[in-house]
CSV table of C-alpha atoms and ligand atoms in Angstrom, one decimal:
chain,number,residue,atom,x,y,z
A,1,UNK,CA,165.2,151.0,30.8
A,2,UNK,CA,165.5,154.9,31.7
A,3,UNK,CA,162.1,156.1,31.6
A,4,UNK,CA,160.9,160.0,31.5
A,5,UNK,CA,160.9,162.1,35.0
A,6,UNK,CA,157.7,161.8,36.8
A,7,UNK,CA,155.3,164.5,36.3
A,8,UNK,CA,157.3,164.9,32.3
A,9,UNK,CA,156.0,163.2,29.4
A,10,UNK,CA,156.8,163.0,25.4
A,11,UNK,CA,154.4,164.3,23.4
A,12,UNK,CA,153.8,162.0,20.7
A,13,UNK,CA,153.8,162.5,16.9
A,14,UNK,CA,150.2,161.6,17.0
A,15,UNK,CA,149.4,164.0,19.7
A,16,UNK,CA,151.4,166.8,18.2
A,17,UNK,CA,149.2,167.9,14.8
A,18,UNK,CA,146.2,168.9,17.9
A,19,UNK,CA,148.7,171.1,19.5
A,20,UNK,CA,149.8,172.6,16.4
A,21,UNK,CA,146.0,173.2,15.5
A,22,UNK,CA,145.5,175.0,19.0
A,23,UNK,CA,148.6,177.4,18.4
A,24,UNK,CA,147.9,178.5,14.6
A,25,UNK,CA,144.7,179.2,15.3
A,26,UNK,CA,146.0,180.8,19.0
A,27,UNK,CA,148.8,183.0,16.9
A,28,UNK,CA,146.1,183.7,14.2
A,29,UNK,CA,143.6,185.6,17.1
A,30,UNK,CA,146.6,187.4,18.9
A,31,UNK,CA,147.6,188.6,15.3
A,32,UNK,CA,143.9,190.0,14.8
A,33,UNK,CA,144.6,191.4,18.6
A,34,UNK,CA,148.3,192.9,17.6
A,35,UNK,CA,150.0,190.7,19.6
A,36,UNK,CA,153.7,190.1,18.6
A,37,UNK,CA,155.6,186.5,20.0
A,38,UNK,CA,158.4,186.7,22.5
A,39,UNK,CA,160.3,184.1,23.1
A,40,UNK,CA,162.0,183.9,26.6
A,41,UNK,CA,164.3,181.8,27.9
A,42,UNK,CA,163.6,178.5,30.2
A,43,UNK,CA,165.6,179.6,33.3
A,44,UNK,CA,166.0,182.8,35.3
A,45,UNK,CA,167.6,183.9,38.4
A,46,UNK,CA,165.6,182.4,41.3
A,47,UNK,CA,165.5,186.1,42.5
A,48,UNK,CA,163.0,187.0,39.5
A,49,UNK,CA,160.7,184.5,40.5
A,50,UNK,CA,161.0,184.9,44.3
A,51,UNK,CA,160.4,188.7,43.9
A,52,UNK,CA,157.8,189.0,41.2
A,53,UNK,CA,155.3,185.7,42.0
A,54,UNK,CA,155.5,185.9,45.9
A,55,UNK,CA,157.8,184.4,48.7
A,56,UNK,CA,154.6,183.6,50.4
A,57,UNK,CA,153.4,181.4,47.6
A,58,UNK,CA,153.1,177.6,47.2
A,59,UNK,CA,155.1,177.9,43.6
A,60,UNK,CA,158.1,179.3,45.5
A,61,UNK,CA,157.5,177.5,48.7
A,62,UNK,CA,157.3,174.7,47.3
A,63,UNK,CA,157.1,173.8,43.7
A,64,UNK,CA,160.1,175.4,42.0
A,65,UNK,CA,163.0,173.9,39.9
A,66,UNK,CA,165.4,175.1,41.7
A,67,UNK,CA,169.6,174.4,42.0
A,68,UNK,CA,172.3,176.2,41.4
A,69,UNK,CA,174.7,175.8,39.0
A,70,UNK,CA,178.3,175.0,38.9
A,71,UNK,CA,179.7,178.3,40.1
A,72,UNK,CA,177.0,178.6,42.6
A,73,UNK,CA,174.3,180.7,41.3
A,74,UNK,CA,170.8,180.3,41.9
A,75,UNK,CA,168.8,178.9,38.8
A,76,UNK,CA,165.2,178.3,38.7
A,77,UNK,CA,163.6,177.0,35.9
A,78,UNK,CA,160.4,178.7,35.0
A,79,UNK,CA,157.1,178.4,36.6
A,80,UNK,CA,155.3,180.7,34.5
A,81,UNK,CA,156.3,183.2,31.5
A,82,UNK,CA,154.7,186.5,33.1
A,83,UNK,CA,157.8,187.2,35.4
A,84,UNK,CA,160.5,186.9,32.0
A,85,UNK,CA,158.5,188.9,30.5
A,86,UNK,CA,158.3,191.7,32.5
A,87,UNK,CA,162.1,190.9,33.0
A,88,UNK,CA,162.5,191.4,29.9
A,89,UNK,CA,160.0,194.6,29.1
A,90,UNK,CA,162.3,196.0,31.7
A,91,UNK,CA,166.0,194.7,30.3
A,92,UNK,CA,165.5,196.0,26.9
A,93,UNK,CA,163.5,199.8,27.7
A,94,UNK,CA,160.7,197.9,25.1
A,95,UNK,CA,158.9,200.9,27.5
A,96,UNK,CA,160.9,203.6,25.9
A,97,UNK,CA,159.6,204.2,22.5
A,98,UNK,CA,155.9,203.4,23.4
A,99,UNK,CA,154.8,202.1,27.0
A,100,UNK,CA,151.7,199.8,24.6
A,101,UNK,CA,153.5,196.5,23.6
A,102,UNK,CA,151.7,193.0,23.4
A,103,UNK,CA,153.1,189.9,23.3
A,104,UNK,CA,152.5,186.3,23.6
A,105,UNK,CA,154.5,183.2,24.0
A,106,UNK,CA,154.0,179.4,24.2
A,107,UNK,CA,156.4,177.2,25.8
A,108,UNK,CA,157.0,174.7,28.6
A,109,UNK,CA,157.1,175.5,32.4
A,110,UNK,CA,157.8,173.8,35.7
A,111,UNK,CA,156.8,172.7,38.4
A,112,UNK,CA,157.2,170.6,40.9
A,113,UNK,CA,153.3,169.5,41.7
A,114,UNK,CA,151.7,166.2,42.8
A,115,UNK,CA,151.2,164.8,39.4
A,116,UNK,CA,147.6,163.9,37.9
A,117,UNK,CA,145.3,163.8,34.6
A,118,UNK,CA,146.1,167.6,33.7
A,119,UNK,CA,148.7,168.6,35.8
A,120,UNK,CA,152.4,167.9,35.5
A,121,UNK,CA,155.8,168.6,36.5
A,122,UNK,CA,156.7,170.0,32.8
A,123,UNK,CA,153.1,171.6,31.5
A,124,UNK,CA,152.9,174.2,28.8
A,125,UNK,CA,151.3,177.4,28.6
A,126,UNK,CA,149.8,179.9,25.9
A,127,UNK,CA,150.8,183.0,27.6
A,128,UNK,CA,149.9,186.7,26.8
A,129,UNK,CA,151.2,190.1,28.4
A,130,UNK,CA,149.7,193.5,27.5
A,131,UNK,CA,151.9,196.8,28.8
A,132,UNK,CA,150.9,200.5,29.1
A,133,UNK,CA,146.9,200.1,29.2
A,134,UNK,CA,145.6,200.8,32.4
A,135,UNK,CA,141.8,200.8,31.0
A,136,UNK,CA,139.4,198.0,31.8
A,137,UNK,CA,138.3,197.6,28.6
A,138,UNK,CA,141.6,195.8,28.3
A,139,UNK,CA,140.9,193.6,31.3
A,140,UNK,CA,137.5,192.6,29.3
A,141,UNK,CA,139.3,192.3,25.9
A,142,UNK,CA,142.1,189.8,27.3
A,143,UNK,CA,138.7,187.4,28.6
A,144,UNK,CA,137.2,188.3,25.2
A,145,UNK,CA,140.0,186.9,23.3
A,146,UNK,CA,140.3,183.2,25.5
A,147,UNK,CA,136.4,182.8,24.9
A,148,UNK,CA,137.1,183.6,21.0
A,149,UNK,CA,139.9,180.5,21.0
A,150,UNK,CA,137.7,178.6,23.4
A,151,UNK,CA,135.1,178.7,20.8
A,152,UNK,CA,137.1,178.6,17.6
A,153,UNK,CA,138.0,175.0,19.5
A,154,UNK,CA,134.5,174.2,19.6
A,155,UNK,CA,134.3,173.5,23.7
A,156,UNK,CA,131.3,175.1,25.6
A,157,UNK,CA,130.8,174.5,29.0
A,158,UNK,CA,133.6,177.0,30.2
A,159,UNK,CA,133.1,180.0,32.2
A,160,UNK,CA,135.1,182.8,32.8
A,161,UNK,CA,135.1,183.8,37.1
A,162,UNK,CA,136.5,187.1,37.4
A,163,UNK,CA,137.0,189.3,40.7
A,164,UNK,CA,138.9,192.5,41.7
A,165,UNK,CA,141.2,192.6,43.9
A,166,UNK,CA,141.7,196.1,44.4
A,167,UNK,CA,144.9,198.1,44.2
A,168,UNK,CA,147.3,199.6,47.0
A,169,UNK,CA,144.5,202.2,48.1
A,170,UNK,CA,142.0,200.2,49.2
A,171,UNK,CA,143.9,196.9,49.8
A,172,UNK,CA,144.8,197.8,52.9
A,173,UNK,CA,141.7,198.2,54.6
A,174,UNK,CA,140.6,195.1,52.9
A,175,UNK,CA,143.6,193.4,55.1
A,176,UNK,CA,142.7,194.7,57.8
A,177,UNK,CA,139.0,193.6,57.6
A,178,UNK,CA,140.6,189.7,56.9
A,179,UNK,CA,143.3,189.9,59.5
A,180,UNK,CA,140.5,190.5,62.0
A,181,UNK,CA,138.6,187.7,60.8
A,182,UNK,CA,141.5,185.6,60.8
A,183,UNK,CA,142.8,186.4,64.2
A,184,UNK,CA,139.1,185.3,65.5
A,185,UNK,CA,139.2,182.3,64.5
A,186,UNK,CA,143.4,181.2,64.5
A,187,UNK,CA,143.2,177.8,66.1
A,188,UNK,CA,140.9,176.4,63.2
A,189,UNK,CA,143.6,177.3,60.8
A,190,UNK,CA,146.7,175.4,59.1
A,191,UNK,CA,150.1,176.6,60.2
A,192,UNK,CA,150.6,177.2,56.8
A,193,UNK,CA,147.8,180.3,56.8
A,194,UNK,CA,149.0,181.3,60.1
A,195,UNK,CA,152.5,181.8,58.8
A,196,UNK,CA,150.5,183.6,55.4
A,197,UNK,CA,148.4,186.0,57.7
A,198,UNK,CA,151.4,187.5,59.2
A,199,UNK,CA,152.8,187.7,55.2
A,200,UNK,CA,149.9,187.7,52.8
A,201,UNK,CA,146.4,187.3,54.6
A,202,UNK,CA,145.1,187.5,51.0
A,203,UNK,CA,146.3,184.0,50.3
A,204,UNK,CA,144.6,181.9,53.0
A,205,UNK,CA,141.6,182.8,50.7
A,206,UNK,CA,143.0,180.2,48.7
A,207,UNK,CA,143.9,177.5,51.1
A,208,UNK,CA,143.0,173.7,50.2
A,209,UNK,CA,143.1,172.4,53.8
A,210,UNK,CA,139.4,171.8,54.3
A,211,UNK,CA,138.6,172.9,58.1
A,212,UNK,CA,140.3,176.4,56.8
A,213,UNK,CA,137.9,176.8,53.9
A,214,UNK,CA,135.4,176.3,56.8
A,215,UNK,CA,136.7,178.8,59.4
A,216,UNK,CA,137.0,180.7,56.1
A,217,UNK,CA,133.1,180.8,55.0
A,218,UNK,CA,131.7,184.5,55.8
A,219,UNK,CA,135.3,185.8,55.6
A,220,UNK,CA,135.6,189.6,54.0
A,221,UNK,CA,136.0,189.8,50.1
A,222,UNK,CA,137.9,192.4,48.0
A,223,UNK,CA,134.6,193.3,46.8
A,224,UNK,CA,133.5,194.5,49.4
A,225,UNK,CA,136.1,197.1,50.1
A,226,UNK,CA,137.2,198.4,46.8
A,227,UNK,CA,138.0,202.1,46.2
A,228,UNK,CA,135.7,204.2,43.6
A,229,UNK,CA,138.4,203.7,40.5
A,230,UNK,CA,139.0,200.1,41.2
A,231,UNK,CA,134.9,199.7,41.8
A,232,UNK,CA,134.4,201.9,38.6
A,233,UNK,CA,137.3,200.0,37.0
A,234,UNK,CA,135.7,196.7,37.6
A,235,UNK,CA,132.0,197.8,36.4
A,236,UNK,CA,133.3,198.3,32.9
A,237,UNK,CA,135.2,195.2,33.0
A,238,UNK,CA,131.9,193.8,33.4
A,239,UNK,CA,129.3,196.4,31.4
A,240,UNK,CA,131.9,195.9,28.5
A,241,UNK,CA,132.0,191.5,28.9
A,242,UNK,CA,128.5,192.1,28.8
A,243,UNK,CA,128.3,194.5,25.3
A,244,UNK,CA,130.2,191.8,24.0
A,245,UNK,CA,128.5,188.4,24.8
A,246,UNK,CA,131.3,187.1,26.7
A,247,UNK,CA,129.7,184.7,29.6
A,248,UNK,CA,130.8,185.3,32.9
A,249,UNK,CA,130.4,185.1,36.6
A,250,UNK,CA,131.6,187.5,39.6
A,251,UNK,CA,133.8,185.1,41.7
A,252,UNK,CA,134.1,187.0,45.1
A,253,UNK,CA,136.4,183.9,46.7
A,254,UNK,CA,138.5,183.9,43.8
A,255,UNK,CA,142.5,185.4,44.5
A,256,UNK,CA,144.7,184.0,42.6
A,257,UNK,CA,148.1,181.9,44.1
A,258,UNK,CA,150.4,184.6,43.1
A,259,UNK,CA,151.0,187.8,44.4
A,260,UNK,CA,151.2,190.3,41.9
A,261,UNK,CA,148.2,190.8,41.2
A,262,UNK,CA,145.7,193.6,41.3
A,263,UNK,CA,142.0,194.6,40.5
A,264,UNK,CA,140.9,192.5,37.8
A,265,UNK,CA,141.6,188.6,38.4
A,266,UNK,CA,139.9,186.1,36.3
A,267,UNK,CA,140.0,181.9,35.6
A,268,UNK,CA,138.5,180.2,33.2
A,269,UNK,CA,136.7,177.1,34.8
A,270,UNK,CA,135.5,173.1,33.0
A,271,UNK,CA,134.2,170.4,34.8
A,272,UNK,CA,135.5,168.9,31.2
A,273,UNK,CA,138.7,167.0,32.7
A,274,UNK,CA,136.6,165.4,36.5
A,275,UNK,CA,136.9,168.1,39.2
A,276,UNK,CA,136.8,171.6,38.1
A,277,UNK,CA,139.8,172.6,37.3
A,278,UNK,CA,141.5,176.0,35.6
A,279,UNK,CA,142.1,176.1,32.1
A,280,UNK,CA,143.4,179.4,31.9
A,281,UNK,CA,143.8,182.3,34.5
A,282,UNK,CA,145.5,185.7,34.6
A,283,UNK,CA,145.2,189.0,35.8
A,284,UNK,CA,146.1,193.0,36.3
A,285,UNK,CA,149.2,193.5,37.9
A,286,UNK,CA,149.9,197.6,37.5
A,287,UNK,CA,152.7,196.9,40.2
A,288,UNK,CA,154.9,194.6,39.2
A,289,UNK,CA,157.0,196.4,35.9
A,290,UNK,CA,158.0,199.1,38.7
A,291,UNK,CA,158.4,196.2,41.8
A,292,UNK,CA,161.1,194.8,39.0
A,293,UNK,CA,163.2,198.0,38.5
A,294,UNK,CA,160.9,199.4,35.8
A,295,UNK,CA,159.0,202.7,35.5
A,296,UNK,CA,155.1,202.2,36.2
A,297,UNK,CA,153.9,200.5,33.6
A,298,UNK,CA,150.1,199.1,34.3
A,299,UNK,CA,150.0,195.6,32.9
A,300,UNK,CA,147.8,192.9,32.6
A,301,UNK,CA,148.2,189.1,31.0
A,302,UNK,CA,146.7,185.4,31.2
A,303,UNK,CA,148.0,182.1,30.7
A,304,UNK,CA,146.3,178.7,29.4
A,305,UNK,CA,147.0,175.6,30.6
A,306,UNK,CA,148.0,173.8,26.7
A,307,UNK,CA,147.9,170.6,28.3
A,308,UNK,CA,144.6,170.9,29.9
A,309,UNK,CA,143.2,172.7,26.1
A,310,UNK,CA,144.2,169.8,24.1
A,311,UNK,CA,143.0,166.8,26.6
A,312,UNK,CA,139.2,169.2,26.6
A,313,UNK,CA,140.1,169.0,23.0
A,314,UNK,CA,141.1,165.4,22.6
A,315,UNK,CA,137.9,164.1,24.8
A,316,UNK,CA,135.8,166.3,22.2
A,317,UNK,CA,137.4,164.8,19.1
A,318,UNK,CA,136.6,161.3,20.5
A,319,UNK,CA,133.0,161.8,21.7
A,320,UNK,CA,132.4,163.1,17.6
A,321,UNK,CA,134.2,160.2,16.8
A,322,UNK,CA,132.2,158.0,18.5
A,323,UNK,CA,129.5,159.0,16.9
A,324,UNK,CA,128.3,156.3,14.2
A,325,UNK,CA,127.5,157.3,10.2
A,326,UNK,CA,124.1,157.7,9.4
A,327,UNK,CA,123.8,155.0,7.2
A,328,UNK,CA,125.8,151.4,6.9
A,329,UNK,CA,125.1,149.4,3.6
A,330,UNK,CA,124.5,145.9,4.2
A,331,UNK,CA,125.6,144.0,0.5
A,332,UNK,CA,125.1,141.0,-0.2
A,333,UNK,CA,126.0,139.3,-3.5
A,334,UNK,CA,127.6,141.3,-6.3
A,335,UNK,CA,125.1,142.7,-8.1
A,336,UNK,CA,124.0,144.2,-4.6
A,337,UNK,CA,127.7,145.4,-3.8
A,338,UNK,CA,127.7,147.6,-6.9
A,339,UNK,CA,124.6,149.0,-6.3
A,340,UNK,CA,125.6,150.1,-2.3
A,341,UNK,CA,128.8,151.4,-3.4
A,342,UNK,CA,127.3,153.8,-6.0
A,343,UNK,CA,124.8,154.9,-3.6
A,344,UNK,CA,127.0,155.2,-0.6
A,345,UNK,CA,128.8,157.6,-3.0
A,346,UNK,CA,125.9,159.4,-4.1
A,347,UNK,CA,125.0,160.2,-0.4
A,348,UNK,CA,128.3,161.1,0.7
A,349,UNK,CA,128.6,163.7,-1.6
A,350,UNK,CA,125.2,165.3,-0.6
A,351,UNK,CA,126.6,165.6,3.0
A,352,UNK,CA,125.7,162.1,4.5
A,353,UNK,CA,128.1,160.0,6.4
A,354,UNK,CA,128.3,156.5,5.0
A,355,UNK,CA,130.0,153.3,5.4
A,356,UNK,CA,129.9,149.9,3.8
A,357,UNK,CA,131.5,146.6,4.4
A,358,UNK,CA,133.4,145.2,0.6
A,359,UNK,CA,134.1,141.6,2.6
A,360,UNK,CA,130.9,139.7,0.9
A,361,UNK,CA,130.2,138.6,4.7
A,362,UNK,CA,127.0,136.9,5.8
A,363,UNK,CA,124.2,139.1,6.8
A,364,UNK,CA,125.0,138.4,10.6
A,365,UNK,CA,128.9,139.3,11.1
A,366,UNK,CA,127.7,142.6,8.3
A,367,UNK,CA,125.0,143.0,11.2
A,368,UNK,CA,127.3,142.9,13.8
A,369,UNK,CA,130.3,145.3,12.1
A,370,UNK,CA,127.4,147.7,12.0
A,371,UNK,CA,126.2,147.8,15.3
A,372,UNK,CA,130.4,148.2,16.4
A,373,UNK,CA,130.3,151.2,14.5
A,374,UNK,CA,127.6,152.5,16.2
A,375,UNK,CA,125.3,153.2,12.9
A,376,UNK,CA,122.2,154.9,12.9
A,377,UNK,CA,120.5,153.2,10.5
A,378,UNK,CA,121.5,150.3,8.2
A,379,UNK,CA,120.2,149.0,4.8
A,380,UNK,CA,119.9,145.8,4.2
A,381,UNK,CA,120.5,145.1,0.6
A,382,UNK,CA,120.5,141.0,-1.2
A,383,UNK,CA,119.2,139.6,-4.6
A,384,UNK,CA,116.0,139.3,-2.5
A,385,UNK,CA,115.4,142.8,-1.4
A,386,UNK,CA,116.2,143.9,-5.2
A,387,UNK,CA,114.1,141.0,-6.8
A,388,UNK,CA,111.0,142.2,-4.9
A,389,UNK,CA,111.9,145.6,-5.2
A,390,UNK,CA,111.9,146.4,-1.3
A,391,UNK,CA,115.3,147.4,0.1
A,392,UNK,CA,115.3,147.6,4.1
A,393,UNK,CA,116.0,150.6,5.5
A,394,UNK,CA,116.1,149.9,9.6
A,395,UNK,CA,116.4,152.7,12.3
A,396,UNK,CA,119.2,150.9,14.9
A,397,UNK,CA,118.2,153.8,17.3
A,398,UNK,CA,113.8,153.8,17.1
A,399,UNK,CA,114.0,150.2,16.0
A,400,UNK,CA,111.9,150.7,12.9
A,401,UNK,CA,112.4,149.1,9.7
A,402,UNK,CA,110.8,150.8,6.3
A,403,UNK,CA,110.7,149.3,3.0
A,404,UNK,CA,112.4,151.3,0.0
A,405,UNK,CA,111.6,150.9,-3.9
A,406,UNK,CA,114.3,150.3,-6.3
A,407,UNK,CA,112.9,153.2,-8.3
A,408,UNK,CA,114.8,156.3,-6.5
A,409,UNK,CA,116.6,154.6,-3.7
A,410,UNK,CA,118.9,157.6,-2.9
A,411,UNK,CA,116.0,159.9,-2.4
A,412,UNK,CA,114.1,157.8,-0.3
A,413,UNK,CA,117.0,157.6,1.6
A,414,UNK,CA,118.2,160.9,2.3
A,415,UNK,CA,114.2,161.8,3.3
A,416,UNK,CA,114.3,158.8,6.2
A,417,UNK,CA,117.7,159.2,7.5
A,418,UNK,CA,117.8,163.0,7.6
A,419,UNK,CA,114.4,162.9,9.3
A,420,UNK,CA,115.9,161.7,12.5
B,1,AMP,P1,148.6,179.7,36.8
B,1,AMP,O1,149.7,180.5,36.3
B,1,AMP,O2,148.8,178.8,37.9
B,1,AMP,O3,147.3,180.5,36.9
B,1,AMP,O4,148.3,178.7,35.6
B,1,AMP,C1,147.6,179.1,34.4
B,1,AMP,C2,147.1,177.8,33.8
B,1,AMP,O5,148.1,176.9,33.6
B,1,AMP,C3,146.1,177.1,34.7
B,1,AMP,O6,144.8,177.6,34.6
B,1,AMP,C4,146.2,175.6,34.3
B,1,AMP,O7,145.4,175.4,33.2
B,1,AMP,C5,147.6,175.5,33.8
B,1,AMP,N1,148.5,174.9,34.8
B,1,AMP,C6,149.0,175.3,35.9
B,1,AMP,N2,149.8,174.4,36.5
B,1,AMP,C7,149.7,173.3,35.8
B,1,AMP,C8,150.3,172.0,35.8
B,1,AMP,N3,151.1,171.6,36.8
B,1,AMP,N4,150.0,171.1,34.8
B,1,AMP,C9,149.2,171.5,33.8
B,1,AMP,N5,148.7,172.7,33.7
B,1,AMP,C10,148.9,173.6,34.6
């Protein structure tokens, strides 16, 4: 049997109405934000990619699709949307008219990763690019508008961890305070970081290899050595986060894998899926339009791991739906079975979450169907109970039992199971 590629995977008809809900109400918020879709096509020239994202960088060390076709040219198939875009900004003068565009896009990217819960070989992204808008207040709007979705989605628990990483002016000295921290302490570090120092010092920041995060600790940060605009840049990033109750945390050892960016950075960080991982991460990058052939265009942009979103999403879904109604009706006999049903009725439509068992079983298996679906409370309902005129009502999680009168069950009801 031929079997799917490692690291791609189907997404299933009963998987695909949760990522449908993600992008409607993804499109809806980039609509609010005047954000127009772009779609962009699935392979480039490996050039675009090796110029724009970094030859330093593990994606194009490493991770990229990448063959060429049958006359010979070099085809990569894309790692990330930013780099088409831009490419495309560029192709079609989109600048000439007005340098301000926005635009998102959703689709699938590659790469070739070690797969795992949350990463694959095929992933997809939300993606969004602003041009022309140097201002910070951009920077904080583009974090503003992944914590709206975030919370449209119901998930808590994420944070946003932003940084600068300064711009051409003072980046240079910041190199030069790393490179000397780097060079004091070479034999500790991985051939791979002494390869980037020579490159992009910048990116053993962000090496895995655990004695190099150790020779790392104490290094230099960006901070630390920004210029007055991109220090004054990045205090309005966060004055204006602030002003507009977004939650966030200054990330001084936080760089980014790829290399176009500059001053603002960010990530959005769970715990949700194990180890913490990323579920979305962009950046400023007010090089890169004019690195590409372009005129210089500031631009910033983020992209959101889909796959990651909707498995935060899926666990979410389950944990509600683990949770059990508030009341199970236990009936036994007939007379019994058409009282619980009108009831059960009755309290659904005042906002309570019912169930009941139409089987006729004995008291035990009903007992036992109950405690499966987790119930908060059950009542216990037979000729008996309504003869004496003293329905059971029994708390499954205190492990109380109260008796209830025939003469206004529903009320009685909705006071005892609400109270909890
Ligand atoms: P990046 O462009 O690497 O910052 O990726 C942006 C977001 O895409 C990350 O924060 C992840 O949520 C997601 N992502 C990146 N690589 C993968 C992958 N291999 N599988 C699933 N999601 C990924």
């Amino acid at each position: 049997m031929i079997q799917t590629i490692r690291g791609f995977r189907d997404i299933l008809p009963e998987e695909a109405p949760l990522w449908q809900r993600i992008e409607t109400i993804a499109a809806d918020i980039f609509r609010n934000f005047g954000f127009q879709e772009i779609r962009i096509p699935i392979m480039e020239k490996t050039e675009l990619f090796a110029r724009s994202i970094g030859e330093a960088t593990d994606i194009v060390e490493k991770e990229m699709y990448t063959f060429p076709d049958r006359k010979g040219d070099k085809l990569t198939l894309r790692p990330e949307a930013t780099a088409s875009i831009v490419r495309s900004y560029i192709q079609h003068k989109m600048y000439a008219a007005d340098p301000v565009r926005k635009f998102y896009t959703v689709g699938p990217m590659f790469r070739r990763e070690r797969p795992q819960k949350g990463r694959y070989r095929q992933f997809y992204q939300i993606d969004a690019e602003v041009f022309g808008i140097a201002s910070p207040y951009i920077d904080a709007q583009l974090i503003q508008i992944l914590n709206e979705l975030f919370q449209r989605l119901g998930l808590s628990g994420l944070k946003a961890h932003i940084n600068s990483l300064g711009c051409p002016e003072c980046r240079p000295n910041f190199q030069k305070a790393l490179l000397d921290f780097l060079s004091a302490r070479k034999e500790a570090l991985c051939d791979n970081c002494i390869r980037r120092m020579e490159k992009n010092p910048l990116r053993t920041l962000d090496c895995k290899v655990p004695t190099c995060r150790q020779a790392l600790e104490g290094a230099p940060t960006t901070l630390d050595h920004l210029c007055p605009d991109c220090s004054t840049h990045f205090d309005t990033v966060q004055s204006t986060l602030k002003a507009q109750n977004v939650d966030f945390i200054v990330d001084n050892t936080l760089v980014r894998g790829l290399d176009y960016y500059s001053r603002t950075a960010f990530e959005i960080l769970t715990t949700a899926l194990g180890a913490q991982s990323a579920v979305a991460g962009g950046g400023r990058y007010d090089a890169l339009v004019q690195e590409l052939g372009g005129p210089q265009i500031p631009a910033i942009g983020f992209a959101i791991g889909f796959d990651r979103l909707v498995h935060i999403v899926e666990q979410l879904d389950q944990q509600k739906g683990n949770e059990g109604p508030d009341l199970f009706l236990l009936a036994l006999g007939d007379k019994a079975m058409e009282n619980c049903h009108i009831w059960s009725s009755q309290l659904n439509l005042s906002g309570f979450r019912t169930e009941m068992d139409y089987s006729g079983k004995s008291l035990k298996s009903l007992m036992k169907r109950a405690g499966k679906r987790n119930a908060r409370n059950v009542l216990i309902v037979g000729d008996a109970e309504m003869e004496a005129n003293a329905l059971v009502l029994r708390n499954m999680e205190a492990r109380t039992q109260t008796t209830i009168s025939l003469d206004d069950p529903v009320g009685e009801i909705k006071k005892l199971i609400s109270n909890i």
